[in-house]
CSV table of C-alpha atoms in Angstrom, one decimal:
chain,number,residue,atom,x,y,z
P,84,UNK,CA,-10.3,-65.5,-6.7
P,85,UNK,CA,-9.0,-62.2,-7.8
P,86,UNK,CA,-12.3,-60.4,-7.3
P,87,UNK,CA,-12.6,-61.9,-3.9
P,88,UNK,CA,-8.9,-60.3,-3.0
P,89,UNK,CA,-9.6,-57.2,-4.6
P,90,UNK,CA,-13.1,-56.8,-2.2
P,91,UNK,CA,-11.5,-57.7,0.6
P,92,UNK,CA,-8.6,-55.2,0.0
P,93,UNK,CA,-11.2,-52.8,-0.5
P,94,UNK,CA,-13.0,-53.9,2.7
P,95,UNK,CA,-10.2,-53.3,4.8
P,96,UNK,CA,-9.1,-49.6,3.3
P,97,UNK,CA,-12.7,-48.6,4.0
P,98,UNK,CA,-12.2,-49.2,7.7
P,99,UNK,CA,-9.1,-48.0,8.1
P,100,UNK,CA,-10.7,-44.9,6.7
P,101,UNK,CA,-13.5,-45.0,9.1
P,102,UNK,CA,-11.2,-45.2,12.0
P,103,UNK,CA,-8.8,-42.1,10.9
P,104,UNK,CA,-11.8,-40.1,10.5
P,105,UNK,CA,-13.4,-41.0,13.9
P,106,UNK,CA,-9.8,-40.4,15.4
P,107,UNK,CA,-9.9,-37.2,13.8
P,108,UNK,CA,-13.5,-36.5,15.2
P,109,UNK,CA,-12.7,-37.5,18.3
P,110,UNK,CA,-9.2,-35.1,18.8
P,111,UNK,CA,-11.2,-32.0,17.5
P,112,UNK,CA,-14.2,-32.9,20.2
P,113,UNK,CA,-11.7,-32.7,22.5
P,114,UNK,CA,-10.7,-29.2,21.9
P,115,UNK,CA,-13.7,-27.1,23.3
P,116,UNK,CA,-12.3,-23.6,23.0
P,117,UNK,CA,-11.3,-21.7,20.3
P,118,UNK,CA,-8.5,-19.2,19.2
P,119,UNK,CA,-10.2,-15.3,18.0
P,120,UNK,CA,-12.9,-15.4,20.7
P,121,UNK,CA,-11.5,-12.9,22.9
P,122,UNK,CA,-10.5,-9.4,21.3
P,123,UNK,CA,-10.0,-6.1,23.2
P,124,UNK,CA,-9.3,-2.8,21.1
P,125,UNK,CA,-6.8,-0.3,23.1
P,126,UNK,CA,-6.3,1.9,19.9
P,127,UNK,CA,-5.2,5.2,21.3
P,128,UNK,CA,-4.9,8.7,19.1
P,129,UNK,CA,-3.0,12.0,19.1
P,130,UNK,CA,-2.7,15.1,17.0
P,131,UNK,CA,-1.7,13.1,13.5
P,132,UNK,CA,-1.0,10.1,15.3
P,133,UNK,CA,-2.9,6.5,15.4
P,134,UNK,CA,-1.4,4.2,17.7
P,135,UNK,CA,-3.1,0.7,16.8
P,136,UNK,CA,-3.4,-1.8,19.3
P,137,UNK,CA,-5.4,-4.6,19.8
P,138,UNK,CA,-5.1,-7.3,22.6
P,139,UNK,CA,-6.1,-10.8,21.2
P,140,UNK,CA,-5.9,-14.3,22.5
P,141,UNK,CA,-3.7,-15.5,19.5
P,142,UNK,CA,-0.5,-17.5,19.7
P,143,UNK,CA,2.5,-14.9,19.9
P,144,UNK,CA,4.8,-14.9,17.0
P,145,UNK,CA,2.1,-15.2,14.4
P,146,UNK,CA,2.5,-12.3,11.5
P,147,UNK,CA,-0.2,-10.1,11.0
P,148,UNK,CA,-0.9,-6.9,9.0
P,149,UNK,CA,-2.8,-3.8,10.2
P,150,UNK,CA,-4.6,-1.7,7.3
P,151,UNK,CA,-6.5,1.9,7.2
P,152,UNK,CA,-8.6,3.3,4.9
P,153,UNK,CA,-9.9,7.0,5.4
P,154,UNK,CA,-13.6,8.0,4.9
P,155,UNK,CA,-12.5,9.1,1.2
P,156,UNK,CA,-10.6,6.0,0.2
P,157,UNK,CA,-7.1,6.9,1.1
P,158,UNK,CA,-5.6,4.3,2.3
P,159,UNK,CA,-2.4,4.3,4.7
P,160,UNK,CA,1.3,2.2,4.3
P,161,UNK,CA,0.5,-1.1,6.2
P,162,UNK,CA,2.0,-2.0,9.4
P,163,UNK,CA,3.6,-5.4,9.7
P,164,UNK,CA,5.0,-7.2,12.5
P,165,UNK,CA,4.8,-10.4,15.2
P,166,UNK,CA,2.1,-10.8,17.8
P,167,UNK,CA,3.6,-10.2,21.0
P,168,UNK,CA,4.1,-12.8,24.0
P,169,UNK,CA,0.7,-11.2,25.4
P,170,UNK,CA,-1.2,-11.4,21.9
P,171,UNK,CA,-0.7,-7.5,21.5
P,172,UNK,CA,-1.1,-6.7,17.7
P,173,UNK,CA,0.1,-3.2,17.5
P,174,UNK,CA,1.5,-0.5,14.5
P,175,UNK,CA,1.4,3.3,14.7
P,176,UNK,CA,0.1,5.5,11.6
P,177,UNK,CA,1.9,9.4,11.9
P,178,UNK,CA,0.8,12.7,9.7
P,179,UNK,CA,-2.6,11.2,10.0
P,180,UNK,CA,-5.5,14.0,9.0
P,181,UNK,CA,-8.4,14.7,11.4
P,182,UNK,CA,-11.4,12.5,10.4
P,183,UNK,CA,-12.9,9.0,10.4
P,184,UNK,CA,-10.6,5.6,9.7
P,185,UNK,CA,-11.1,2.3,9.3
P,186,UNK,CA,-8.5,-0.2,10.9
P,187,UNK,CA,-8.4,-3.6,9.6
P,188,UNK,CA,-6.7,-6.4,11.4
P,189,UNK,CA,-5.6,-9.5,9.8
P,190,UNK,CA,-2.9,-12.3,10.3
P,191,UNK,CA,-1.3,-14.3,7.0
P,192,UNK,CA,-3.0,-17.4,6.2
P,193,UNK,CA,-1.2,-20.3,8.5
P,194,UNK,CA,0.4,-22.2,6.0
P,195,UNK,CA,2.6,-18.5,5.6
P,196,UNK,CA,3.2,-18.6,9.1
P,197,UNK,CA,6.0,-20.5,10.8
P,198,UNK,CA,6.5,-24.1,11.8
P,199,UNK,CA,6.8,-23.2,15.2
P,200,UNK,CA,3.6,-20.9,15.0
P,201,UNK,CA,1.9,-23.8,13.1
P,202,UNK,CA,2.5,-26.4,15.4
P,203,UNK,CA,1.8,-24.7,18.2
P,204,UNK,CA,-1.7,-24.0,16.9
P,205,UNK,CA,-2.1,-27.8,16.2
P,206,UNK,CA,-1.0,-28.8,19.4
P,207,UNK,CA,-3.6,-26.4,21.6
P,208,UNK,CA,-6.5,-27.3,23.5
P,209,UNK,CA,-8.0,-24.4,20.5
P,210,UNK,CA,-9.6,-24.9,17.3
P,211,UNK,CA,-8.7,-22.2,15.1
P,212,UNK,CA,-12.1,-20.8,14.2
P,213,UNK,CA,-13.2,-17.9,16.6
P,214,UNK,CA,-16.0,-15.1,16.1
P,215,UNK,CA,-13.0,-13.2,14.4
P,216,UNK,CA,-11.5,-15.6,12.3
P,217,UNK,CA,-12.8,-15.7,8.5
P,218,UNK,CA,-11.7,-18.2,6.2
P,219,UNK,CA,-8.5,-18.6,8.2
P,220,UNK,CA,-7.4,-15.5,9.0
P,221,UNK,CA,-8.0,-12.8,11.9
P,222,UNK,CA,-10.7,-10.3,10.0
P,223,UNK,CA,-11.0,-7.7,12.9
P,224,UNK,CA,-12.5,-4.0,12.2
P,225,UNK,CA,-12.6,-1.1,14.0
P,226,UNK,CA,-13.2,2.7,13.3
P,227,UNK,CA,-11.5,5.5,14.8
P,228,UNK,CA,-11.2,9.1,15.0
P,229,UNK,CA,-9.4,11.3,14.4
P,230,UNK,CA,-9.4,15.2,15.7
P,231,UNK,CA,-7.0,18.1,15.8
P,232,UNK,CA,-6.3,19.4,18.8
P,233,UNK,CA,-3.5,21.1,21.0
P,234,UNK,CA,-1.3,18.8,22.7
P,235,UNK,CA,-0.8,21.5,25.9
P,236,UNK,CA,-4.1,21.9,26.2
P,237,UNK,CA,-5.2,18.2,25.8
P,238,UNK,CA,-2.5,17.0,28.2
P,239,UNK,CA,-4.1,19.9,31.0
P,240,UNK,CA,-7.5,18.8,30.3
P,241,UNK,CA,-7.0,15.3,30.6
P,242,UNK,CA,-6.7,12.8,33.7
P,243,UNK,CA,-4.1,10.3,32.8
P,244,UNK,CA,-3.9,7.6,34.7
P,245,UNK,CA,-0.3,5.4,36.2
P,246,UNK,CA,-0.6,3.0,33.4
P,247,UNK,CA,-1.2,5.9,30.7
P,248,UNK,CA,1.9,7.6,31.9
P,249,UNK,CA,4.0,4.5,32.4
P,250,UNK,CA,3.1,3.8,28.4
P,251,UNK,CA,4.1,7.0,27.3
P,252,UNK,CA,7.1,6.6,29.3
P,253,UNK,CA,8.0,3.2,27.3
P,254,UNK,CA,7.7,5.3,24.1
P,255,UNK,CA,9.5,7.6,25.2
P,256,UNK,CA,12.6,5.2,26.3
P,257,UNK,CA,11.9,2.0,24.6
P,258,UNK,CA,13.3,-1.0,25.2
P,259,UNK,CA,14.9,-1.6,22.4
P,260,UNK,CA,18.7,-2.4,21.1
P,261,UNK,CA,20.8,0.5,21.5
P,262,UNK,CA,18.5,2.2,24.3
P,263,UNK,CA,19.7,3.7,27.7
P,264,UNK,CA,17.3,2.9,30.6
P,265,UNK,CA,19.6,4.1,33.3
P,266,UNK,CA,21.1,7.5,34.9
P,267,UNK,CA,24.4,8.2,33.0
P,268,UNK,CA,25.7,11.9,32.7
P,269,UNK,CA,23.1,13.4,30.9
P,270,UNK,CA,20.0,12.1,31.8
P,271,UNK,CA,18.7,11.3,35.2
P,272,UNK,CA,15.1,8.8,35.0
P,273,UNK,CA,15.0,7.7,38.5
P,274,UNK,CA,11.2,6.9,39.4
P,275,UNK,CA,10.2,7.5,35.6
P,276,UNK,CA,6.7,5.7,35.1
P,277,UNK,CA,7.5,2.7,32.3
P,278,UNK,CA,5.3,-0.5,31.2
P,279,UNK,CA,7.0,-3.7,29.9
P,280,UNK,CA,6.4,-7.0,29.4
P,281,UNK,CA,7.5,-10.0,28.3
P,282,UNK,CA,8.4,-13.4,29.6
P,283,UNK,CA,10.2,-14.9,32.9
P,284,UNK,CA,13.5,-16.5,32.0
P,285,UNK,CA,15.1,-16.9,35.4
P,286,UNK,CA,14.2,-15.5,39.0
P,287,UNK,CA,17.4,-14.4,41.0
P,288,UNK,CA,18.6,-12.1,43.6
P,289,UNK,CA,19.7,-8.7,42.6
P,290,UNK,CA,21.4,-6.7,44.9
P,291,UNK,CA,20.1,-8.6,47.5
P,292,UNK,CA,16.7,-8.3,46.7
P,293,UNK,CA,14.4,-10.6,45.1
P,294,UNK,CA,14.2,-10.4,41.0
P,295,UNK,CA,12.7,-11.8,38.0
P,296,UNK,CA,14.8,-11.1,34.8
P,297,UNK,CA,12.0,-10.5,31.6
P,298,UNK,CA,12.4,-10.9,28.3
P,299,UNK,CA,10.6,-9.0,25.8
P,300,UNK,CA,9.4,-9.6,22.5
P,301,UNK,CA,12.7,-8.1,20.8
P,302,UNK,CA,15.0,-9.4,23.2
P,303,UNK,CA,15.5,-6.9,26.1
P,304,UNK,CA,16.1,-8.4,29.1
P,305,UNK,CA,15.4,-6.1,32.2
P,306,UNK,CA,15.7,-7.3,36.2
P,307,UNK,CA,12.4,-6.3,37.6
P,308,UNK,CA,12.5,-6.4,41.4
P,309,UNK,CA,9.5,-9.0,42.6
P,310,UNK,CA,9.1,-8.0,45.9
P,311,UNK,CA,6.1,-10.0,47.4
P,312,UNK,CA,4.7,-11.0,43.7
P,313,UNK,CA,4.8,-14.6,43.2
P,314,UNK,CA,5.3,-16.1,39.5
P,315,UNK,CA,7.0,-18.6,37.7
P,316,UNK,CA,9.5,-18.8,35.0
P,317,UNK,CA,7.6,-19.2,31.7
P,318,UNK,CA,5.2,-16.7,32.6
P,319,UNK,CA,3.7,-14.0,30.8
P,320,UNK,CA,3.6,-10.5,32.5
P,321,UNK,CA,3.2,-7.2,32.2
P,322,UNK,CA,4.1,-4.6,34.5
P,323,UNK,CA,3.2,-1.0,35.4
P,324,UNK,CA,6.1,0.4,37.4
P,325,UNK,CA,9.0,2.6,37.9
P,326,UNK,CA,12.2,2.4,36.7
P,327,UNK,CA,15.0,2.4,39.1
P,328,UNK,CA,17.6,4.3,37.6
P,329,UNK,CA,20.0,1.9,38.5
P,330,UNK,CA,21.9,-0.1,35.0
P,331,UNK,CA,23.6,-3.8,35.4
P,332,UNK,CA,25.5,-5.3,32.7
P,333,UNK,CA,23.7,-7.8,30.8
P,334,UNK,CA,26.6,-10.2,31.0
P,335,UNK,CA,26.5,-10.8,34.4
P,336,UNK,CA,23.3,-12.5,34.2
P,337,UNK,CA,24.5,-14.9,31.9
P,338,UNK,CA,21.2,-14.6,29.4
P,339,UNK,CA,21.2,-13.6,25.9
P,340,UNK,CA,20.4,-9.6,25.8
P,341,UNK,CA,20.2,-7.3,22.6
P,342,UNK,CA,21.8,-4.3,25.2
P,343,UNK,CA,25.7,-4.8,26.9
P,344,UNK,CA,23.9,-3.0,29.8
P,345,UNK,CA,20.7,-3.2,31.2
P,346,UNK,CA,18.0,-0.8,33.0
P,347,UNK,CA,15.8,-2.0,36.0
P,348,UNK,CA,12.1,-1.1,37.0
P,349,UNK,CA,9.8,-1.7,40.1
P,350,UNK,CA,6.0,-3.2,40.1
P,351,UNK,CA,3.0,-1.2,40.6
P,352,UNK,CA,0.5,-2.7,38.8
P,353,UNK,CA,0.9,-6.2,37.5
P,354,UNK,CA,-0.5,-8.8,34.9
P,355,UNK,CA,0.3,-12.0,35.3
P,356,UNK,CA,-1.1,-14.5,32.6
P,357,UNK,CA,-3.5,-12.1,31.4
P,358,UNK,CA,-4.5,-11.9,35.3
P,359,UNK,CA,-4.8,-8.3,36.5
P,360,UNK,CA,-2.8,-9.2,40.0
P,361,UNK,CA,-2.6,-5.2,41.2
């Protein structure tokens, strides 16, 4: 009697077993694309300078680490940081020799990563298991270089384009805590060429006009004047403009912002979703 209980117990765990497996099967055959597919290098260098950047199709927040190794060995102080709401994986090396590097691009293993990262990854319509992703982890490689050279001369020789001056304009007033984006006494930056991106919290009127207020990955908050662009709040954008010149304080918006007062741009050239709109 025993021995008949004990096989039928046994009979009963084996299906069980069968089903959670073909459960299993059947969620992953569901998920037909995968994260680590898509990667697009945008490294840029300068004199001493290597300004990493990679554009990935990775879940934003996820930690990742950017290492470089010289022709000769020497290696370089990692960069660390949090994929941005676009996937951008960036870090900048400085008092970099001329010659040949290698840039390696990883993110921690996902049991390092956060709960929210992790269960965002599970709930995708994405296995985690792209052309770039070994045993993991992103495992991306690329090799730059790097040559001395005048920086009057280069920027004479060179034909930069809006979006390459509207980047060197968001290094050169970043949105960041503590930041002035906005004429005061001292510094006038009306029409200065400036890139930022982030997400859509709320769509408003400012001044009359039609707005979206963005949120960047550090917590800056900016109105960027919409005009005819149409998107909704959640979405991802980037945005090739001009800033106004004009500052609002941040608490008049009612939205968390890492600045009491706030610069404003206009659109030129827009990305919406990873959708080149302009």
């Amino acid at each position: 009697m025993k021995k008949g209980v004990i096989a039928l117990m046994l009979l009963i765990s084996a299906i069980l077993l069968v089903g959670c497996n073909a459960q299993s099967n059947t969620e992953n055959a569901k998920k037909t694309e995968r994260y680590g597919d898509e990667i697009k290098e945008k490294t840029k260098t300068s004199d001493n300078t290597i300004k990493a950047n990679i554009d990935t199709d990775l879940p934003s927040g996820m930690l990742f680490e950017i290492s470089e190794k010289s022709e000769d060995g020497t290696t370089l102080e990692k960069q660390t940081g949090e994929i941005g709401v676009l996937g951008g994986i960036k870090g900048t090396f400085e008092d970099v020799k001329p010659g040949n590097y290698t840039l390696t691009y990883t993110t921690l293993p996902l049991e390092e990563q956060s709960k929210k990262v992790q269960e965002k990854i599970k709930e995708a319509d994405k296995t985690f298991d792209g052309q770039f992703i070994k045993n993991g982890v992103l495992n991306k490689v690329e090799t730059v270089t790097l040559t001395g050279s005048d920086k009057e001369d280069k920027k004479e020789s060179e034909n930069v384009s809006f979006k390459d001056e509207a980047e060197q304009g968001s290094e050169r007033y970043t949105a960041t805590a503590g930041k002035i984006l906005y004429n005061n006494d001292t510094t006038n930056i009306t029409g200065q060429r400036y890139h930022f991106s982030g997400e859509i919290i709320q769509k408003l009127q400012v001044d009359g006009e039609s707005a979206w207020l963005v949120k960047n990955d550090v917590g800056y908050v900016m109105p960027v004047f919409s005009e005819d662009f149409d998107a909704a709040v959640g979405d991802n954008v980037e945005i090739w403009g001009t800033l106004t010149g004009d500052g609002y304080q941040a608490s008049d918006f009612k939205v968390d912002n890492i600045v009491g007062m706030t610069g404003s741009m206009r659109i030129v050239q827009l990305n919406i979703n990873g959708k080149e709109i302009q």
